[in-house]
mmCIF file of C-alpha atoms in Angstrom:
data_model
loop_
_atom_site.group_PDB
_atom_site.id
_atom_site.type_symbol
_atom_site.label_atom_id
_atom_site.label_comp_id
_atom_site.label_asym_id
_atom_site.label_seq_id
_atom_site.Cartn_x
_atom_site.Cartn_y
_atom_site.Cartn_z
ATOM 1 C CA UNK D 9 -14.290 67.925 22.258
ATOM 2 C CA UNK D 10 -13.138 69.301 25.512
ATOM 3 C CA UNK D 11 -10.149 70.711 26.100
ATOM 4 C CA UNK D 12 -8.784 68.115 28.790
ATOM 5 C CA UNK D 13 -9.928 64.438 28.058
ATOM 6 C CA UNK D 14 -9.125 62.234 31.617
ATOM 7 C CA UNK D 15 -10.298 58.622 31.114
ATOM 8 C CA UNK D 16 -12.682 58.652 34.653
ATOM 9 C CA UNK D 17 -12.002 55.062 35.289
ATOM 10 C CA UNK D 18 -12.687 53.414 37.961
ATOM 11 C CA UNK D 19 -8.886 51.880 38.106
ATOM 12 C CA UNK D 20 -8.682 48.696 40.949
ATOM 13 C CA UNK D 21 -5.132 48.111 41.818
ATOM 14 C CA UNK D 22 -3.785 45.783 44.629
ATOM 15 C CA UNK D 23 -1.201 47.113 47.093
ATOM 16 C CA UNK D 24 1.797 47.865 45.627
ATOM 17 C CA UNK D 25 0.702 47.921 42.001
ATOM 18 C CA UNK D 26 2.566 50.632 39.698
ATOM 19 C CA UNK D 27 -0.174 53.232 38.733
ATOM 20 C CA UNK D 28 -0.324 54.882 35.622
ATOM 21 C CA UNK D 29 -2.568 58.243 35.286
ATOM 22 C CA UNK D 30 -2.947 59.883 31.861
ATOM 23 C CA UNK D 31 -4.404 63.121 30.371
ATOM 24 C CA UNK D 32 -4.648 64.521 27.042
ATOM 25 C CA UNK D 33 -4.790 68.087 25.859
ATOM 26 C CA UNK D 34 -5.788 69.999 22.848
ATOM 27 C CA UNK D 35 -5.033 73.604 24.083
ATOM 28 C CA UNK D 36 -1.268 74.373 22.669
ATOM 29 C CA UNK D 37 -1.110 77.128 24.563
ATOM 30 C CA UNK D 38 -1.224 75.763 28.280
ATOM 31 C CA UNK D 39 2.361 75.644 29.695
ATOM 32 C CA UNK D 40 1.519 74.218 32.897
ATOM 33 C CA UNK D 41 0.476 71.318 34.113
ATOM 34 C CA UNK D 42 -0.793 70.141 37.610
ATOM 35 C CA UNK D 43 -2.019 66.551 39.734
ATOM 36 C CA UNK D 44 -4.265 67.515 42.337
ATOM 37 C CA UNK D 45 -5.667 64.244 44.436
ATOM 38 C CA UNK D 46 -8.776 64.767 45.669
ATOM 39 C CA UNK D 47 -10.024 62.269 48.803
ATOM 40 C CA UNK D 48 -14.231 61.665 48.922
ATOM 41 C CA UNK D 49 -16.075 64.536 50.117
ATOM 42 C CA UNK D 50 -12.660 66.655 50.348
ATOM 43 C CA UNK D 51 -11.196 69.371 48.345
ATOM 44 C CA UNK D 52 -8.635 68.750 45.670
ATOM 45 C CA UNK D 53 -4.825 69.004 46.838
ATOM 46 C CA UNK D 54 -2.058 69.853 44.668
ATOM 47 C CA UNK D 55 0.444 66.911 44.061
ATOM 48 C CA UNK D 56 3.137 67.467 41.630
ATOM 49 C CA UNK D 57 3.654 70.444 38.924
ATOM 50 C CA UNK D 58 5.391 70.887 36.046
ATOM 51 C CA UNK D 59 6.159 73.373 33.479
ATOM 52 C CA UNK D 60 6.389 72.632 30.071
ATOM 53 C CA UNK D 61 7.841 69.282 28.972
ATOM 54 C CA UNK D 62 9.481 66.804 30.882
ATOM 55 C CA UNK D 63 9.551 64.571 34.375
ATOM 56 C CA UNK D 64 9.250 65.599 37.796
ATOM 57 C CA UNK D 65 10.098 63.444 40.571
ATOM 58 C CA UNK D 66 8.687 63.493 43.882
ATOM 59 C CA UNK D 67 9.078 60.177 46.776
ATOM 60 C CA UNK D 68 7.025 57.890 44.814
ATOM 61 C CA UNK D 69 4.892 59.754 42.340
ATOM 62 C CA UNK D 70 6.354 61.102 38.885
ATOM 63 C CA UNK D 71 4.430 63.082 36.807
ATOM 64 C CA UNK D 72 5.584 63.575 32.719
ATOM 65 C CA UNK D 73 4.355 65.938 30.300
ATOM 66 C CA UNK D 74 4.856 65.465 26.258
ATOM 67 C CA UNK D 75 3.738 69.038 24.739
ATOM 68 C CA UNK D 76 4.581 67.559 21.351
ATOM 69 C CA UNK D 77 2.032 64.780 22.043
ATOM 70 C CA UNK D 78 -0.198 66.638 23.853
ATOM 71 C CA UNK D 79 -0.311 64.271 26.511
ATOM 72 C CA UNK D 80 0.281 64.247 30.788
ATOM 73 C CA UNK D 81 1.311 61.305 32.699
ATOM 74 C CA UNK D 82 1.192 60.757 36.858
ATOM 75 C CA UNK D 83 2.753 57.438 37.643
ATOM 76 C CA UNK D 84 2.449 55.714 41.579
ATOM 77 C CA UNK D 85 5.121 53.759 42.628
ATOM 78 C CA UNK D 86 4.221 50.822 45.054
ATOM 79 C CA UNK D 87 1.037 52.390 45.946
ATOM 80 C CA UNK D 88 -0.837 52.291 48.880
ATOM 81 C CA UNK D 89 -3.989 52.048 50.250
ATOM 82 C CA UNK D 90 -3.552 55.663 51.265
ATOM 83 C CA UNK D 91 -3.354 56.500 47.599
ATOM 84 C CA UNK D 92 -6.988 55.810 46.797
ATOM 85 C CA UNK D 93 -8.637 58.863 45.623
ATOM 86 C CA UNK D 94 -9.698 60.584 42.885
ATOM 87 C CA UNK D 95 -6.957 61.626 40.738
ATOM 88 C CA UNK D 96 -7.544 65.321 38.772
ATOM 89 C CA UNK D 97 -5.229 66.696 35.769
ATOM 90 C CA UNK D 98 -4.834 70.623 35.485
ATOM 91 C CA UNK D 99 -3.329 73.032 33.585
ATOM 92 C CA UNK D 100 -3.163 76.612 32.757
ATOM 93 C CA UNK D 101 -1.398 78.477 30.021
ATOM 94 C CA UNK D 102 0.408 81.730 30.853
ATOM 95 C CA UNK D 103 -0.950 84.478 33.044
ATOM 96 C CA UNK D 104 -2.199 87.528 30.729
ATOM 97 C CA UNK D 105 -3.344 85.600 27.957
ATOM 98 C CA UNK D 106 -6.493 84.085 27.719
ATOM 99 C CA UNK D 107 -5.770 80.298 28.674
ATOM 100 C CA UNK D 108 -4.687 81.214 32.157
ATOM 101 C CA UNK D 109 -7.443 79.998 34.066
ATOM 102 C CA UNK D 110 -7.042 76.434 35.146
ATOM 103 C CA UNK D 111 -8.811 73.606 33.075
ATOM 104 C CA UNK D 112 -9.831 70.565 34.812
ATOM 105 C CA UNK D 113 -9.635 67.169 33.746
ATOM 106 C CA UNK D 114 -12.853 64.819 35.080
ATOM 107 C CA UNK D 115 -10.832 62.998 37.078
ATOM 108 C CA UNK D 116 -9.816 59.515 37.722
ATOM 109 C CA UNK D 117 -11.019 57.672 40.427
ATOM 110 C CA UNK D 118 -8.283 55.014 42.414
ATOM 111 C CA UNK D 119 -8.612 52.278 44.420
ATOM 112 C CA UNK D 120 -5.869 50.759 45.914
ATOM 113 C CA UNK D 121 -6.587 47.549 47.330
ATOM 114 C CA UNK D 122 -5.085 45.763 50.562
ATOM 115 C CA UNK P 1 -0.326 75.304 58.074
ATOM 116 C CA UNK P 2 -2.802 77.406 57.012
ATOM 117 C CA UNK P 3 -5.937 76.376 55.341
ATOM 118 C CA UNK P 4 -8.935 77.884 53.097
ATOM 119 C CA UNK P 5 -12.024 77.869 55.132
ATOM 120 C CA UNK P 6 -15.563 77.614 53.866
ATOM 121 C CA UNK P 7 -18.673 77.475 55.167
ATOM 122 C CA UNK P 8 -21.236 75.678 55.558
ATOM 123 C CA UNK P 9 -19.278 72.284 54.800
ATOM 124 C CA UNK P 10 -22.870 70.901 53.705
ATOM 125 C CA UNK P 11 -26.405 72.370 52.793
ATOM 126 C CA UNK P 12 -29.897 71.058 51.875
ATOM 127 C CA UNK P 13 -32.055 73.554 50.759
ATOM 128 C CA UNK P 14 -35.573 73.681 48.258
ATOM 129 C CA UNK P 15 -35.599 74.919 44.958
ATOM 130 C CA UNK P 16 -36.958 78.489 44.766
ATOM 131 C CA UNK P 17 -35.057 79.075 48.056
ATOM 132 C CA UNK P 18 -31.512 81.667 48.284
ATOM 133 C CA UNK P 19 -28.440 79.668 49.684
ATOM 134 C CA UNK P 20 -25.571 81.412 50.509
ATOM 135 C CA UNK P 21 -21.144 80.336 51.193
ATOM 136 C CA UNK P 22 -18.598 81.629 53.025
ATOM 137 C CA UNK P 23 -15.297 81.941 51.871
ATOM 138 C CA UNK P 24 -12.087 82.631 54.013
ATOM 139 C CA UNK P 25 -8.730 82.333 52.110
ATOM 140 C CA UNK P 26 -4.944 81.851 53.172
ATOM 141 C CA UNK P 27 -3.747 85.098 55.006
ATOM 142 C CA UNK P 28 -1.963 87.014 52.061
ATOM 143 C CA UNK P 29 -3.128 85.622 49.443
ATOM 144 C CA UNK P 30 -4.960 88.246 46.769
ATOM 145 C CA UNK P 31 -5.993 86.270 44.874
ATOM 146 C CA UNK P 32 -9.582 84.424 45.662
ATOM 147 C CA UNK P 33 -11.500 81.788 43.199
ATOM 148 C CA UNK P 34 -15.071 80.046 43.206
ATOM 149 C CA UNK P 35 -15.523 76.675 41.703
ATOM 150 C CA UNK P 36 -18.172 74.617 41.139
ATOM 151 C CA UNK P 37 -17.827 70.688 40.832
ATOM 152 C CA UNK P 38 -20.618 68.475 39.895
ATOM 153 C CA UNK P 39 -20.225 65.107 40.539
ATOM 154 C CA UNK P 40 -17.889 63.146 38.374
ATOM 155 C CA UNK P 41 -16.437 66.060 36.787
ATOM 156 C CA UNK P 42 -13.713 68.634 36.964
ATOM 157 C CA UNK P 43 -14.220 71.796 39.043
ATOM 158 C CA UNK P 44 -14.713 74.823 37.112
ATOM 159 C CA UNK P 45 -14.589 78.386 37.524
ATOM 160 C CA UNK P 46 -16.971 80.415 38.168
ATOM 161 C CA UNK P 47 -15.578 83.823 39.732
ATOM 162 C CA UNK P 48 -12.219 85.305 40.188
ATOM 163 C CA UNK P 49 -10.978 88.003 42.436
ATOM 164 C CA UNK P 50 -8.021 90.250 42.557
ATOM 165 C CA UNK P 51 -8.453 91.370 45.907
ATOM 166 C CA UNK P 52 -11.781 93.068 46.250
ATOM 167 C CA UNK P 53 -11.919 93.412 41.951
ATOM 168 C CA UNK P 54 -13.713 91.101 39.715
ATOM 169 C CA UNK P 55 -10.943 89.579 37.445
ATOM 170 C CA UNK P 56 -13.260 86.823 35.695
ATOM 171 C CA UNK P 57 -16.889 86.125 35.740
ATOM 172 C CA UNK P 58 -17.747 84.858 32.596
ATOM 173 C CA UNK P 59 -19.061 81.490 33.816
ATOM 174 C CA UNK P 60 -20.640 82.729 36.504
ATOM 175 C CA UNK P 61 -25.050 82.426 35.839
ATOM 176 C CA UNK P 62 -25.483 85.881 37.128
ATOM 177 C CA UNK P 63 -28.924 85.811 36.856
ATOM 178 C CA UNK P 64 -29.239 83.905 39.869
ATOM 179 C CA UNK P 65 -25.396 84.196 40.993
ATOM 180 C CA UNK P 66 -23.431 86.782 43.003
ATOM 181 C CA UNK P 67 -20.361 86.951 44.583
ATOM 182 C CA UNK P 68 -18.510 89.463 46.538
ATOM 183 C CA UNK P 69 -14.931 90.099 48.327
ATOM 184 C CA UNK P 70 -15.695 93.333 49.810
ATOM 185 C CA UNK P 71 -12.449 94.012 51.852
ATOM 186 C CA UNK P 72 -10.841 92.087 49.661
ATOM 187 C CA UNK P 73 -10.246 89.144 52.252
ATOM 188 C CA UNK P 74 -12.925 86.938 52.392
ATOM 189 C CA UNK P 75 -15.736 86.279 50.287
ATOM 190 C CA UNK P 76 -19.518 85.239 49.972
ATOM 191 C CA UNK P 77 -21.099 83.140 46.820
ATOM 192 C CA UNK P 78 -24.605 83.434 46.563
ATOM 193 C CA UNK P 79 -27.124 81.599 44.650
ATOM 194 C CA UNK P 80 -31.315 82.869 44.482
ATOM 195 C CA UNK P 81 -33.099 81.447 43.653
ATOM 196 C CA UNK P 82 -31.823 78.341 43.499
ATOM 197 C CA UNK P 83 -32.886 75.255 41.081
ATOM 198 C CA UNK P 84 -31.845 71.649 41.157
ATOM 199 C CA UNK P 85 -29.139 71.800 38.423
ATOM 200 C CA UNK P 86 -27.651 73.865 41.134
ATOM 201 C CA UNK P 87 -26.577 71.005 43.501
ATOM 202 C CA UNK P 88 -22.797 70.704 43.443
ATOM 203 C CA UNK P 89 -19.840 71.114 45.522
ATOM 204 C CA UNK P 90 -19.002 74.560 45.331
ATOM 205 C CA UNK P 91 -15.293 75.433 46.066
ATOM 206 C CA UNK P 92 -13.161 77.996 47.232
ATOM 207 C CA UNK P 93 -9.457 78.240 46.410
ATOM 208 C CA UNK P 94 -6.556 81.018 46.705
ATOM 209 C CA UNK P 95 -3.221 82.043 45.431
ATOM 210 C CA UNK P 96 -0.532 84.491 46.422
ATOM 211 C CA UNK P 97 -1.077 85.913 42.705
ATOM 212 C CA UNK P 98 -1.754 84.867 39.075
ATOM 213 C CA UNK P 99 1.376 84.121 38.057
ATOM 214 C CA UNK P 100 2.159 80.516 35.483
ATOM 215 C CA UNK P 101 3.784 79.141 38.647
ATOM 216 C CA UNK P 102 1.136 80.276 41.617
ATOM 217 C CA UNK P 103 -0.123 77.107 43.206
ATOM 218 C CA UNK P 104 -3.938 76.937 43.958
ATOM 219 C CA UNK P 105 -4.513 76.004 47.613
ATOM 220 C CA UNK P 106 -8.183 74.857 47.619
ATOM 221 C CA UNK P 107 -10.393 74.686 50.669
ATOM 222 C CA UNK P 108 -12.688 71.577 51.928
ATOM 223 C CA UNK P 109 -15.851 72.656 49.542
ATOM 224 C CA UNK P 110 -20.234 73.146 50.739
ATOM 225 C CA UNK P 111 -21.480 70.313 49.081
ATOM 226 C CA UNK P 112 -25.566 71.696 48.047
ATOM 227 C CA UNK P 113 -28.149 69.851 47.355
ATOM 228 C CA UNK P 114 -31.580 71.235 45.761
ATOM 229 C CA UNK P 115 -34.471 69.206 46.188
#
C-alpha cells in the first residue's frame, strides 16, 4: 500500500460543475498537506496548503484535511475551463524527522468542459 | 516573479548514451530538489541539497546517477548511461529552507525519452 492513495480519474465535468478532489493517507505523522495543479507538459504549481486539520479557503477552491480520517479534500467551485489539469495531493510531516520529504499523490486528471 | 529554470525543456537520446539537466533555482533559495515523474504518477525525489551539501539521496540510482550544486546555486543531474526505464520528466524545485511551512516552487521540467 502506498503511502498516498489519489483515485487518477479521469473526472469530466461541464462548466460550472462543483469539483470534488480526494486523497487518503496512511502516514500519521505528516502534518502538512498541499494541492499542486499541474497543466500538460508543465511543472506542478502549488494551490492551497494547510496544516494539520481543518478548511482553507481561497476564491473558489477549498481544500479540507481530516487527520482523524486520514483523508484530504480540494473542492472547485463553479469551475472553469481554465481549471482542467491534473490535480496532485502532497504532504510532508515535520522537518527533522524522517517523513519530511514530500509524498506525492498520482494525481487526478480534470477536464472541465465548455 | 521569479521562476526555476531548467534546461533542456525536452531531450531524445539512445540508450547506452549520458544525458545531462540544468538546474537554476529562485535567487535565495538554499534549498534545491530533483524529481523524477513518470507518466501518470507522482513526482518523487531523487536528490536534495542544502546549498552545495547533499541532504538526501537515498532514491537516487547512483550507479548511473549524479548530481551536483557546486556553488551551491545551481545544479546539474546527470544520468550515464542511460536505459529506457529512464524516460521521465525530471524536475527541479526550490525552497527558501526545510521548514513544515516552506513552499516548493517547482520549475517547467526536461521531459527524456530513451529509445
Amino acid at each position: 500500500q502506498k503511502e498516498v492513495e489519489q483515485d487518477p480519474g479521469p473526472l469530466s465535468v461541464p462548466e460550472g460543475a462543483i469539483v470534488s478532489l480526494n486523497c487518503t493517507y496512511s502516514n500519521s505523522a505528516f502534518q502538512y498537506f498541499m494541492w499542486y495543479r499541474q497543466y500538460s507538459r508543465k511543472g506542478p504549481e502549488l494551490l492551497m496548503y494547510t496544516y494539520s486539520s481543518g478548511n482553507k479557503e481561497d476564491g473558489r477552491f477549498t481544500a479540507q484535511v481530516d487527520k482523524s480520517s486520514k483523508y484530504i479534500s480540494l473542492f472547485i467551485r463553479d469551475s472553469q475551463p481554465s481549471d482542467s489539469a491534473t490535480y496532485l495531493c502532497a504532504m510532508k510531516g515535520d522537518s527533522g524527522g524522517s517523513n519530511y520529504k514530500l509524498t506525492f499523490g498520482k494525481g487526478t486528471l480534470l477536464t472541465v468542459n465548455p | 516573479e521569479a521562476e526555476v529554470a531548467q534546461s533542456p525543456r525536452y531531450k531524445i537520446t539512445e540508450k547506452s548514451q549520458a544525458v545531462a539537466f540544468w538546474c537554476d533555482p529562485i535567487s535565495g533559495h538554499a534549498t534545491l530538489y530533483w524529481y523524477r515523474q513518470i507518466l501518470g504518477q507522482g513526482p518523487e525525489l531523487l536528490v536534495q541539497f542544502q546549498d552545495e551539501s547533499v541532504v538526501d539521496d537515498s532514491q537516487l540510482p547512483k550507479d548511473r546517477f549524479s548530481a551536483e550544486r557546486l556553488k551551491g546555486v545551481d545544479s546539474t543531474l546527470k544520468i550515464q548511461p542511460a536505459e529506457l526505464g529512464d524516460s521521465a520528466m525530471y524536475l527541479c524545485a526550490s525552497s527558501l529552507g526545510t521548514g513544515g511551512w516552506e513552499t516548493q516552487y517547482f520549475g517547467p521540467g526536461t521531459r527524456l525519452l530513451v529509445l
